[in-house]
CSV table of C-alpha atoms in Angstrom, one decimal:
chain,number,residue,atom,x,y,z
A,1,MET,CA,56.3,-16.0,-0.2
A,2,ILE,CA,59.4,-13.6,-0.6
A,3,GLU,CA,59.6,-14.1,-4.3
A,4,ARG,CA,56.0,-13.4,-4.7
A,5,LEU,CA,56.2,-10.2,-2.7
A,6,ASP,CA,59.2,-9.3,-4.7
A,7,THR,CA,57.3,-9.7,-8.0
A,8,ILE,CA,54.6,-7.7,-6.7
A,9,LEU,CA,57.0,-4.9,-5.7
A,10,GLU,CA,58.5,-4.9,-9.3
A,11,ARG,CA,55.1,-4.7,-10.3
A,12,TYR,CA,54.2,-1.6,-8.1
A,13,ASN,CA,57.4,0.2,-9.1
A,14,TYR,CA,56.6,-0.3,-12.7
A,15,LEU,CA,53.0,1.2,-12.2
A,16,THR,CA,54.5,4.1,-10.3
A,17,ASN,CA,56.9,4.7,-13.4
A,18,GLU,CA,53.9,4.4,-15.9
A,19,LEU,CA,51.9,6.8,-13.8
A,20,SER,CA,54.5,9.6,-14.1
A,21,LYS,CA,54.5,9.5,-18.0
A,22,ASN,CA,52.7,12.4,-20.0
A,23,GLU,CA,51.2,10.0,-22.4
A,24,VAL,CA,49.6,7.9,-19.6
A,25,LEU,CA,48.2,10.9,-17.7
A,26,SER,CA,46.7,12.3,-20.9
A,27,ASP,CA,44.9,9.0,-21.4
A,28,VAL,CA,42.1,9.1,-18.7
A,29,THR,CA,40.9,5.6,-19.1
A,30,LEU,CA,44.5,4.0,-18.9
A,31,MET,CA,45.3,6.2,-16.0
A,32,THR,CA,42.3,5.1,-14.1
A,33,LYS,CA,43.0,1.5,-14.8
A,34,LEU,CA,46.6,1.8,-13.5
A,35,SER,CA,45.9,3.8,-10.7
A,36,LYS,CA,43.3,1.3,-9.4
A,37,GLU,CA,45.8,-1.5,-9.8
A,38,GLN,CA,48.5,0.5,-8.0
A,39,SER,CA,46.0,1.2,-5.3
A,40,SER,CA,45.0,-2.4,-4.8
A,41,LEU,CA,48.9,-3.2,-4.0
A,42,GLU,CA,49.7,-0.3,-1.8
A,43,GLU,CA,48.6,-2.2,1.5
A,44,THR,CA,50.7,-5.2,0.8
A,45,ILE,CA,53.6,-3.1,-0.4
A,46,GLU,CA,53.6,-1.1,2.8
A,47,LYS,CA,53.7,-4.2,5.0
A,48,TYR,CA,56.4,-5.7,2.8
A,49,LYS,CA,58.6,-2.7,3.3
A,50,LYS,CA,57.9,-2.9,7.1
A,51,TYR,CA,58.8,-6.5,6.8
A,52,LYS,CA,62.2,-5.9,5.0
A,53,GLN,CA,63.1,-3.0,7.6
A,54,ILE,CA,62.6,-5.5,10.3
A,55,GLU,CA,64.8,-8.2,8.7
A,56,GLU,CA,67.5,-5.2,8.6
A,57,ASP,CA,67.1,-4.5,12.3
A,58,LEU,CA,67.1,-7.8,13.5
A,59,ALA,CA,70.4,-8.3,11.5
A,60,SER,CA,71.8,-5.2,13.2
A,61,ALA,CA,70.4,-6.4,16.8
A,62,SER,CA,72.2,-9.8,16.2
A,63,GLU,CA,75.7,-8.0,15.5
A,64,MET,CA,75.2,-6.3,19.0
A,65,LEU,CA,75.2,-9.6,20.9
A,66,SER,CA,78.8,-9.9,20.8
A,67,ASP,CA,79.0,-6.5,22.6
A,68,PRO,CA,78.7,-7.4,26.4
A,69,GLU,CA,77.3,-3.8,27.1
A,70,MET,CA,74.8,-4.1,24.5
A,71,GLU,CA,74.0,-7.9,24.9
A,72,GLU,CA,70.8,-7.5,27.1
A,73,PHE,CA,69.5,-4.6,24.9
A,74,ALA,CA,70.1,-6.8,21.8
A,75,LYS,CA,68.2,-9.5,23.3
A,76,GLU,CA,65.2,-7.4,24.2
A,77,GLU,CA,65.3,-5.9,20.7
A,78,ILE,CA,65.4,-9.2,18.9
A,79,ASN,CA,62.6,-10.5,21.0
A,80,SER,CA,60.3,-7.6,20.0
A,81,LEU,CA,61.2,-7.7,16.5
A,82,THR,CA,60.5,-11.4,16.1
A,83,ILE,CA,57.2,-10.9,17.4
A,84,GLN,CA,56.7,-8.1,15.0
A,85,LYS,CA,58.0,-10.3,12.2
A,86,GLU,CA,55.6,-13.2,12.9
A,87,GLU,CA,52.7,-10.7,12.8
A,88,LEU,CA,53.6,-9.2,9.5
A,89,ILE,CA,54.1,-12.9,8.2
A,90,LYS,CA,50.4,-13.7,9.1
A,91,GLU,CA,49.3,-10.3,7.7
A,92,LEU,CA,51.1,-10.7,4.4
A,93,GLU,CA,49.9,-14.3,4.0
A,94,ILE,CA,46.3,-13.1,4.1
A,95,LEU,CA,47.0,-10.2,1.7
A,96,LEU,CA,48.6,-12.9,-0.7
A,97,LEU,CA,45.5,-14.9,-0.9
A,98,PRO,CA,43.7,-14.9,-4.2
A,99,LYS,CA,41.4,-12.2,-4.3
A,100,ASP,CA,37.8,-12.3,-5.3
A,101,PRO,CA,37.5,-10.3,-8.4
A,102,ASN,CA,34.3,-9.0,-7.5
A,103,ASP,CA,35.3,-7.6,-3.9
A,104,ASP,CA,35.6,-3.9,-5.0
A,105,LYS,CA,32.2,-4.0,-6.8
A,106,ASN,CA,28.9,-2.3,-5.9
A,107,ILE,CA,26.1,-4.9,-5.4
A,108,ILE,CA,22.5,-5.4,-6.2
A,109,VAL,CA,20.5,-6.9,-3.3
A,110,GLU,CA,17.2,-8.7,-3.4
A,111,ILE,CA,15.0,-9.6,-0.3
A,112,ARG,CA,12.0,-11.5,-0.4
A,113,GLY,CA,9.4,-12.4,2.3
A,114,ALA,CA,9.5,-16.1,2.2
A,115,ALA,CA,7.7,-18.6,4.8
A,116,GLY,CA,5.5,-16.8,7.3
A,117,GLY,CA,2.9,-14.5,5.2
A,118,ASP,CA,2.7,-11.0,6.6
A,119,GLU,CA,5.1,-11.4,9.3
A,120,ALA,CA,7.8,-12.8,6.6
A,121,ASN,CA,7.3,-9.4,4.5
A,122,ILE,CA,7.5,-7.4,7.7
A,123,PHE,CA,10.9,-9.1,8.4
A,124,ALA,CA,12.2,-8.5,5.0
A,125,GLY,CA,11.6,-4.8,5.7
A,126,ASP,CA,13.6,-4.9,8.9
A,127,LEU,CA,16.4,-6.5,7.0
A,128,PHE,CA,16.2,-3.8,4.3
A,129,ASP,CA,16.3,-1.2,7.3
A,130,MET,CA,19.2,-2.9,8.8
A,131,TYR,CA,21.3,-2.8,5.5
A,132,CYS,CA,20.4,0.6,5.0
A,133,ARG,CA,21.7,1.7,8.4
A,134,TYR,CA,24.9,-0.4,7.8
A,135,ALA,CA,25.6,1.2,4.4
A,136,GLU,CA,25.1,4.6,6.1
A,137,SER,CA,27.8,3.9,8.6
A,138,GLN,CA,30.1,2.8,5.9
A,139,GLY,CA,29.6,5.9,3.8
A,140,TRP,CA,27.8,3.8,1.1
A,141,LYS,CA,24.8,4.9,-1.0
A,142,ILE,CA,21.3,2.9,-1.6
A,143,GLU,CA,19.2,3.2,-4.4
A,144,VAL,CA,15.8,1.3,-4.8
A,145,LEU,CA,15.2,-0.3,-8.0
A,146,ASN,CA,12.0,-2.1,-7.4
A,147,GLU,CA,9.6,-2.8,-4.4
A,148,VAL,CA,6.5,-4.7,-3.8
A,149,PRO,CA,5.2,-3.7,-0.4
A,150,GLY,CA,3.8,-6.3,1.8
A,151,THR,CA,0.0,-5.7,2.7
A,152,ALA,CA,0.7,-5.5,6.4
A,153,GLY,CA,4.1,-3.5,6.2
A,154,GLY,CA,7.6,-4.4,5.0
A,155,PHE,CA,8.1,-5.7,1.6
A,156,ALA,CA,7.2,-9.0,-0.2
A,157,GLN,CA,10.2,-8.1,-2.4
A,158,ILE,CA,12.5,-5.3,-2.6
A,159,GLU,CA,15.5,-4.8,-4.9
A,160,PHE,CA,18.3,-2.2,-4.4
A,161,MET,CA,21.8,-1.3,-5.2
A,162,ILE,CA,24.3,-0.3,-2.7
A,163,LYS,CA,27.3,1.9,-3.9
A,164,GLY,CA,30.5,2.4,-2.2
A,165,GLU,CA,34.2,1.0,-1.6
A,166,LYS,CA,34.5,-2.7,-1.2
A,167,VAL,CA,31.0,-3.1,-0.7
A,168,TYR,CA,30.7,-6.7,-2.2
A,169,SER,CA,33.8,-7.7,-0.1
A,170,LYS,CA,31.6,-7.0,3.1
A,171,LEU,CA,28.3,-8.1,2.3
A,172,LYS,CA,28.8,-11.2,0.1
A,173,TYR,CA,28.2,-13.5,2.8
A,174,GLU,CA,24.7,-12.3,3.4
A,175,SER,CA,23.0,-14.5,0.6
A,176,GLY,CA,20.8,-17.0,1.9
A,177,THR,CA,17.8,-17.7,4.3
A,178,HIS,CA,17.4,-15.4,7.3
A,179,ARG,CA,15.2,-16.9,10.1
A,180,VAL,CA,13.4,-14.6,12.7
A,181,GLN,CA,11.8,-16.0,15.9
A,182,ARG,CA,9.4,-13.4,17.7
A,183,VAL,CA,5.9,-12.5,18.6
A,184,PRO,CA,4.4,-10.9,15.6
A,185,ALA,CA,2.3,-7.7,16.3
A,186,THR,CA,-0.9,-9.5,15.1
A,187,GLU,CA,-0.4,-12.5,17.6
A,188,SER,CA,-3.0,-12.1,20.3
A,189,GLN,CA,-1.9,-15.1,22.4
A,190,GLY,CA,1.8,-13.9,22.7
A,191,ARG,CA,3.3,-17.1,21.1
A,192,VAL,CA,6.5,-16.9,19.1
A,193,HIS,CA,6.3,-17.6,15.6
A,194,THR,CA,9.2,-18.4,13.2
A,195,SER,CA,9.3,-16.7,9.7
A,196,THR,CA,11.9,-16.3,7.0
A,197,ALA,CA,13.1,-14.1,4.5
A,198,THR,CA,15.6,-14.7,1.6
A,199,VAL,CA,18.5,-12.4,0.6
A,200,ALA,CA,20.5,-12.5,-2.8
A,201,VAL,CA,23.5,-10.3,-3.2
A,202,LEU,CA,24.8,-10.0,-6.8
A,203,PRO,CA,28.0,-7.9,-7.7
A,204,GLU,CA,27.3,-5.2,-10.3
A,205,VAL,CA,28.5,-6.4,-13.7
A,206,ASP,CA,31.1,-4.0,-15.1
A,207,ASP,CA,30.6,-2.6,-18.7
A,208,ASP,CA,33.9,-4.4,-19.7
A,209,ILE,CA,32.5,-7.8,-18.9
A,210,ASP,CA,30.8,-9.3,-22.0
A,211,ILE,CA,27.6,-11.0,-21.6
A,212,GLU,CA,25.7,-11.7,-24.6
A,213,ILE,CA,22.0,-11.3,-24.3
A,214,LYS,CA,20.1,-11.9,-27.5
A,215,ASP,CA,16.9,-9.8,-28.2
A,216,THR,CA,15.0,-12.9,-28.9
A,217,ASP,CA,15.9,-14.3,-25.6
A,218,LEU,CA,13.9,-11.4,-23.9
A,219,ARG,CA,10.1,-10.6,-23.3
A,220,ILE,CA,9.6,-7.1,-22.5
A,221,ASP,CA,6.4,-6.1,-20.8
A,222,VAL,CA,5.5,-2.3,-19.6
A,223,TYR,CA,2.8,-1.5,-17.2
A,224,ARG,CA,1.7,1.2,-14.9
A,225,SER,CA,3.8,1.7,-11.8
A,226,SER,CA,2.6,0.8,-8.4
A,227,GLY,CA,5.4,1.5,-6.3
A,228,ALA,CA,7.2,4.9,-5.0
A,229,GLY,CA,8.6,7.4,-7.4
A,230,GLY,CA,7.0,10.6,-6.5
A,231,GLN,CA,4.0,12.7,-7.8
A,232,GLY,CA,2.9,11.6,-11.3
A,233,VAL,CA,4.7,8.1,-11.3
A,234,ASN,CA,1.3,6.3,-12.1
A,235,THR,CA,0.2,8.5,-14.9
A,236,THR,CA,2.0,6.5,-17.4
A,237,ASP,CA,3.2,2.8,-18.3
A,238,SER,CA,6.7,3.5,-17.1
A,239,ALA,CA,7.3,0.2,-15.1
A,240,VAL,CA,9.2,-2.4,-17.0
A,241,ARG,CA,9.3,-6.1,-16.5
A,242,ILE,CA,12.0,-8.4,-18.4
A,243,THR,CA,11.7,-12.0,-18.7
A,244,TYR,CA,15.0,-13.8,-19.9
A,245,LEU,CA,13.4,-16.9,-21.5
A,246,PRO,CA,16.3,-19.4,-21.4
A,247,THR,CA,16.1,-19.5,-17.6
A,248,ASN,CA,12.7,-17.8,-17.1
A,249,THR,CA,14.5,-15.3,-14.9
A,250,VAL,CA,12.2,-12.3,-14.4
A,251,VAL,CA,13.4,-8.9,-13.3
A,252,THR,CA,11.3,-5.6,-12.7
A,253,CYS,CA,12.2,-2.0,-12.3
A,254,GLN,CA,9.5,0.6,-11.6
A,255,ASN,CA,10.8,3.1,-9.4
A,256,GLU,CA,12.3,5.6,-12.0
A,257,ARG,CA,9.9,7.9,-13.8
A,258,SER,CA,10.7,7.1,-17.3
A,259,GLN,CA,10.3,3.8,-19.0
A,260,LEU,CA,13.8,4.0,-20.8
A,261,LYS,CA,15.4,4.5,-17.3
A,262,ASN,CA,13.4,1.7,-15.9
A,263,LYS,CA,14.6,-0.5,-18.8
A,264,GLU,CA,18.2,0.3,-18.4
A,265,ARG,CA,18.0,-0.5,-14.5
A,266,ALA,CA,16.2,-3.8,-15.3
A,267,MET,CA,18.7,-4.9,-17.8
A,268,GLN,CA,21.3,-4.1,-15.1
A,269,VAL,CA,19.7,-6.4,-12.6
A,270,LEU,CA,19.2,-9.1,-15.3
A,271,LYS,CA,23.0,-9.1,-16.3
A,272,SER,CA,24.0,-9.3,-12.7
A,273,LYS,CA,21.8,-12.3,-12.4
A,274,ILE,CA,23.1,-14.0,-15.4
A,275,TYR,CA,26.6,-13.3,-14.4
A,276,GLU,CA,26.1,-14.9,-10.9
A,277,ASP,CA,24.5,-17.9,-12.6
A,278,MET,CA,27.8,-18.3,-14.7
A,279,GLN,CA,30.0,-17.8,-11.6
A,280,ARG,CA,27.7,-20.6,-9.7
A,281,MET,CA,28.4,-23.0,-12.7
A,282,GLN,CA,32.2,-22.3,-12.7
A,283,GLU,CA,32.1,-23.1,-8.8
A,284,LEU,CA,30.5,-26.4,-9.4
A,285,GLU,CA,33.0,-27.3,-11.8
A,286,ALA,CA,35.7,-26.1,-9.3
A,287,ARG,CA,34.7,-28.1,-6.2
A,288,ASP,CA,37.8,-27.6,-4.2
A,289,GLU,CA,37.4,-23.7,-4.6
A,290,ARG,CA,33.8,-24.0,-3.7
A,291,ARG,CA,34.6,-25.9,-0.3
A,292,SER,CA,36.7,-23.3,0.6
A,293,LYS,CA,33.9,-20.6,0.8
A,294,ILE,CA,31.6,-20.0,3.6
A,295,GLY,CA,28.3,-21.6,2.5
A,296,THR,CA,27.1,-21.7,-1.0
A,297,GLY,CA,25.3,-18.3,-1.1
A,298,ASP,CA,22.2,-20.2,-2.3
A,299,ARG,CA,18.9,-18.5,-0.8
A,300,SER,CA,17.7,-22.0,0.0
A,301,GLU,CA,20.5,-22.3,2.9
A,302,LYS,CA,19.6,-21.1,6.3
A,303,ILE,CA,22.5,-18.9,7.3
A,304,ARG,CA,21.4,-16.8,10.4
A,305,THR,CA,18.5,-16.9,13.0
A,306,TYR,CA,17.4,-13.5,14.7
A,307,ASN,CA,15.8,-14.5,18.0
A,308,TYR,CA,13.9,-11.6,19.5
A,309,PRO,CA,12.8,-12.9,22.9
A,310,GLN,CA,16.4,-13.7,23.8
A,311,ASN,CA,17.9,-10.6,21.9
A,312,ARG,CA,20.3,-13.1,20.1
A,313,VAL,CA,21.5,-13.6,16.7
A,314,THR,CA,23.2,-16.7,15.5
A,315,ASP,CA,25.1,-17.2,12.3
A,316,HIS,CA,25.0,-20.9,11.7
A,317,ARG,CA,27.8,-21.1,9.1
A,318,ILE,CA,30.5,-20.3,11.7
A,319,ASN,CA,28.6,-20.9,15.2
A,320,LEU,CA,28.7,-17.4,16.1
A,321,THR,CA,26.2,-16.1,18.6
A,322,LEU,CA,25.8,-12.6,19.6
A,323,MET,CA,23.4,-11.4,22.4
A,324,HIS,CA,22.9,-8.0,21.3
A,325,LEU,CA,20.3,-8.3,18.2
A,326,ASP,CA,18.7,-5.0,19.0
A,327,ARG,CA,22.2,-3.4,18.0
A,328,ILE,CA,22.7,-5.6,15.0
A,329,MET,CA,19.0,-4.7,13.9
A,330,GLU,CA,20.4,-1.0,14.0
A,331,GLY,CA,23.0,-1.8,11.4
A,332,LYS,CA,26.0,-2.5,13.7
A,333,LEU,CA,26.8,-5.6,11.5
A,334,GLU,CA,30.7,-5.0,11.7
A,335,GLU,CA,31.1,-7.7,14.2
A,336,ILE,CA,29.4,-10.5,12.1
A,337,VAL,CA,31.1,-9.3,8.9
A,338,GLU,CA,34.6,-9.3,10.2
A,339,ALA,CA,33.8,-12.8,11.8
A,340,LEU,CA,32.8,-14.1,8.3
A,341,ILE,CA,35.8,-12.6,6.8
A,342,ASN,CA,38.2,-13.8,9.1
A,343,GLU,CA,36.7,-17.4,8.9
A,344,ASP,CA,37.0,-17.3,5.0
A,345,GLN,CA,40.6,-16.4,5.4
A,346,ARG,CA,41.3,-19.1,7.8
A,347,ARG,CA,39.8,-21.6,5.7
A,348,LYS,CA,41.6,-20.5,2.6
A,349,LEU,CA,45.0,-20.4,4.5
A,350,ALA,CA,44.3,-23.9,5.7
A,351,GLY,CA,43.2,-25.2,2.2
A,352,GLU,CA,39.8,-26.4,3.3
């Protein structure tokens, strides 16, 4: 571990030196790239320097053991420093785990009402509101790309982008089937119904990631928008539907006023979906890596149940049950997010 940390420290010092050079500072692209890499190492470097300081303090305290007047103080100091050192080792082990290259990326989220008709669509709308509130609490921004309203409320389908710091790292575990148990507003006899909505979380594809899409593999249709978009949105054929023929993947965007902008947004979503398919194939080939993850991220996998009569939410992947569903639906997701991250880190450390 120390050898790896020394290598990281050497790299950090090199980046610091490079970022002081005028030729680097005058190259915005290079400066941004190096600054981003340096920033990603800062937490590890800070904790490693603290670790090295504790090692020095332990050596000093050990020398004081030979002095009868300082022996008791030295023992207390050694005990305290040893506890701090053990905690730092655990933190450094986690920081040295292989990082998901997508963790710092913005995301595209797709929510669909699934089993349960109108109630499933209403629940899809509730999930959208929940993520919006959580995003707001994190200082992130939400941009709706496409929406198909449900006939009784909510959404049959909604796609939106969340932009901000470390968005994917916190919400990547949300992909899967979300199940709700409650009495629908339309239920006259007070019976609890079970409905589902599916969530897909896709990392935004960077411009520097080369994904080849041939024009001959695309079918592009334009039509009149029917969703939100402000006054005048329905006066032109501005909505765009793109079908990627090799996999029959369909993406739609209609929330921008111009056809060109909708096409750009739709292509952005399509690239993210193709990128996700590529990653899934890589994970299937690397089965050991796949086993270390919490769930498969597949929308067919039931990941969580929201039980309204009991005010309970249960995440089935980590056997976590919380008895404050009302707070969760208000966007207070941090407890679930942290539990999922901690369990993922635990499994990776254990080599599961």
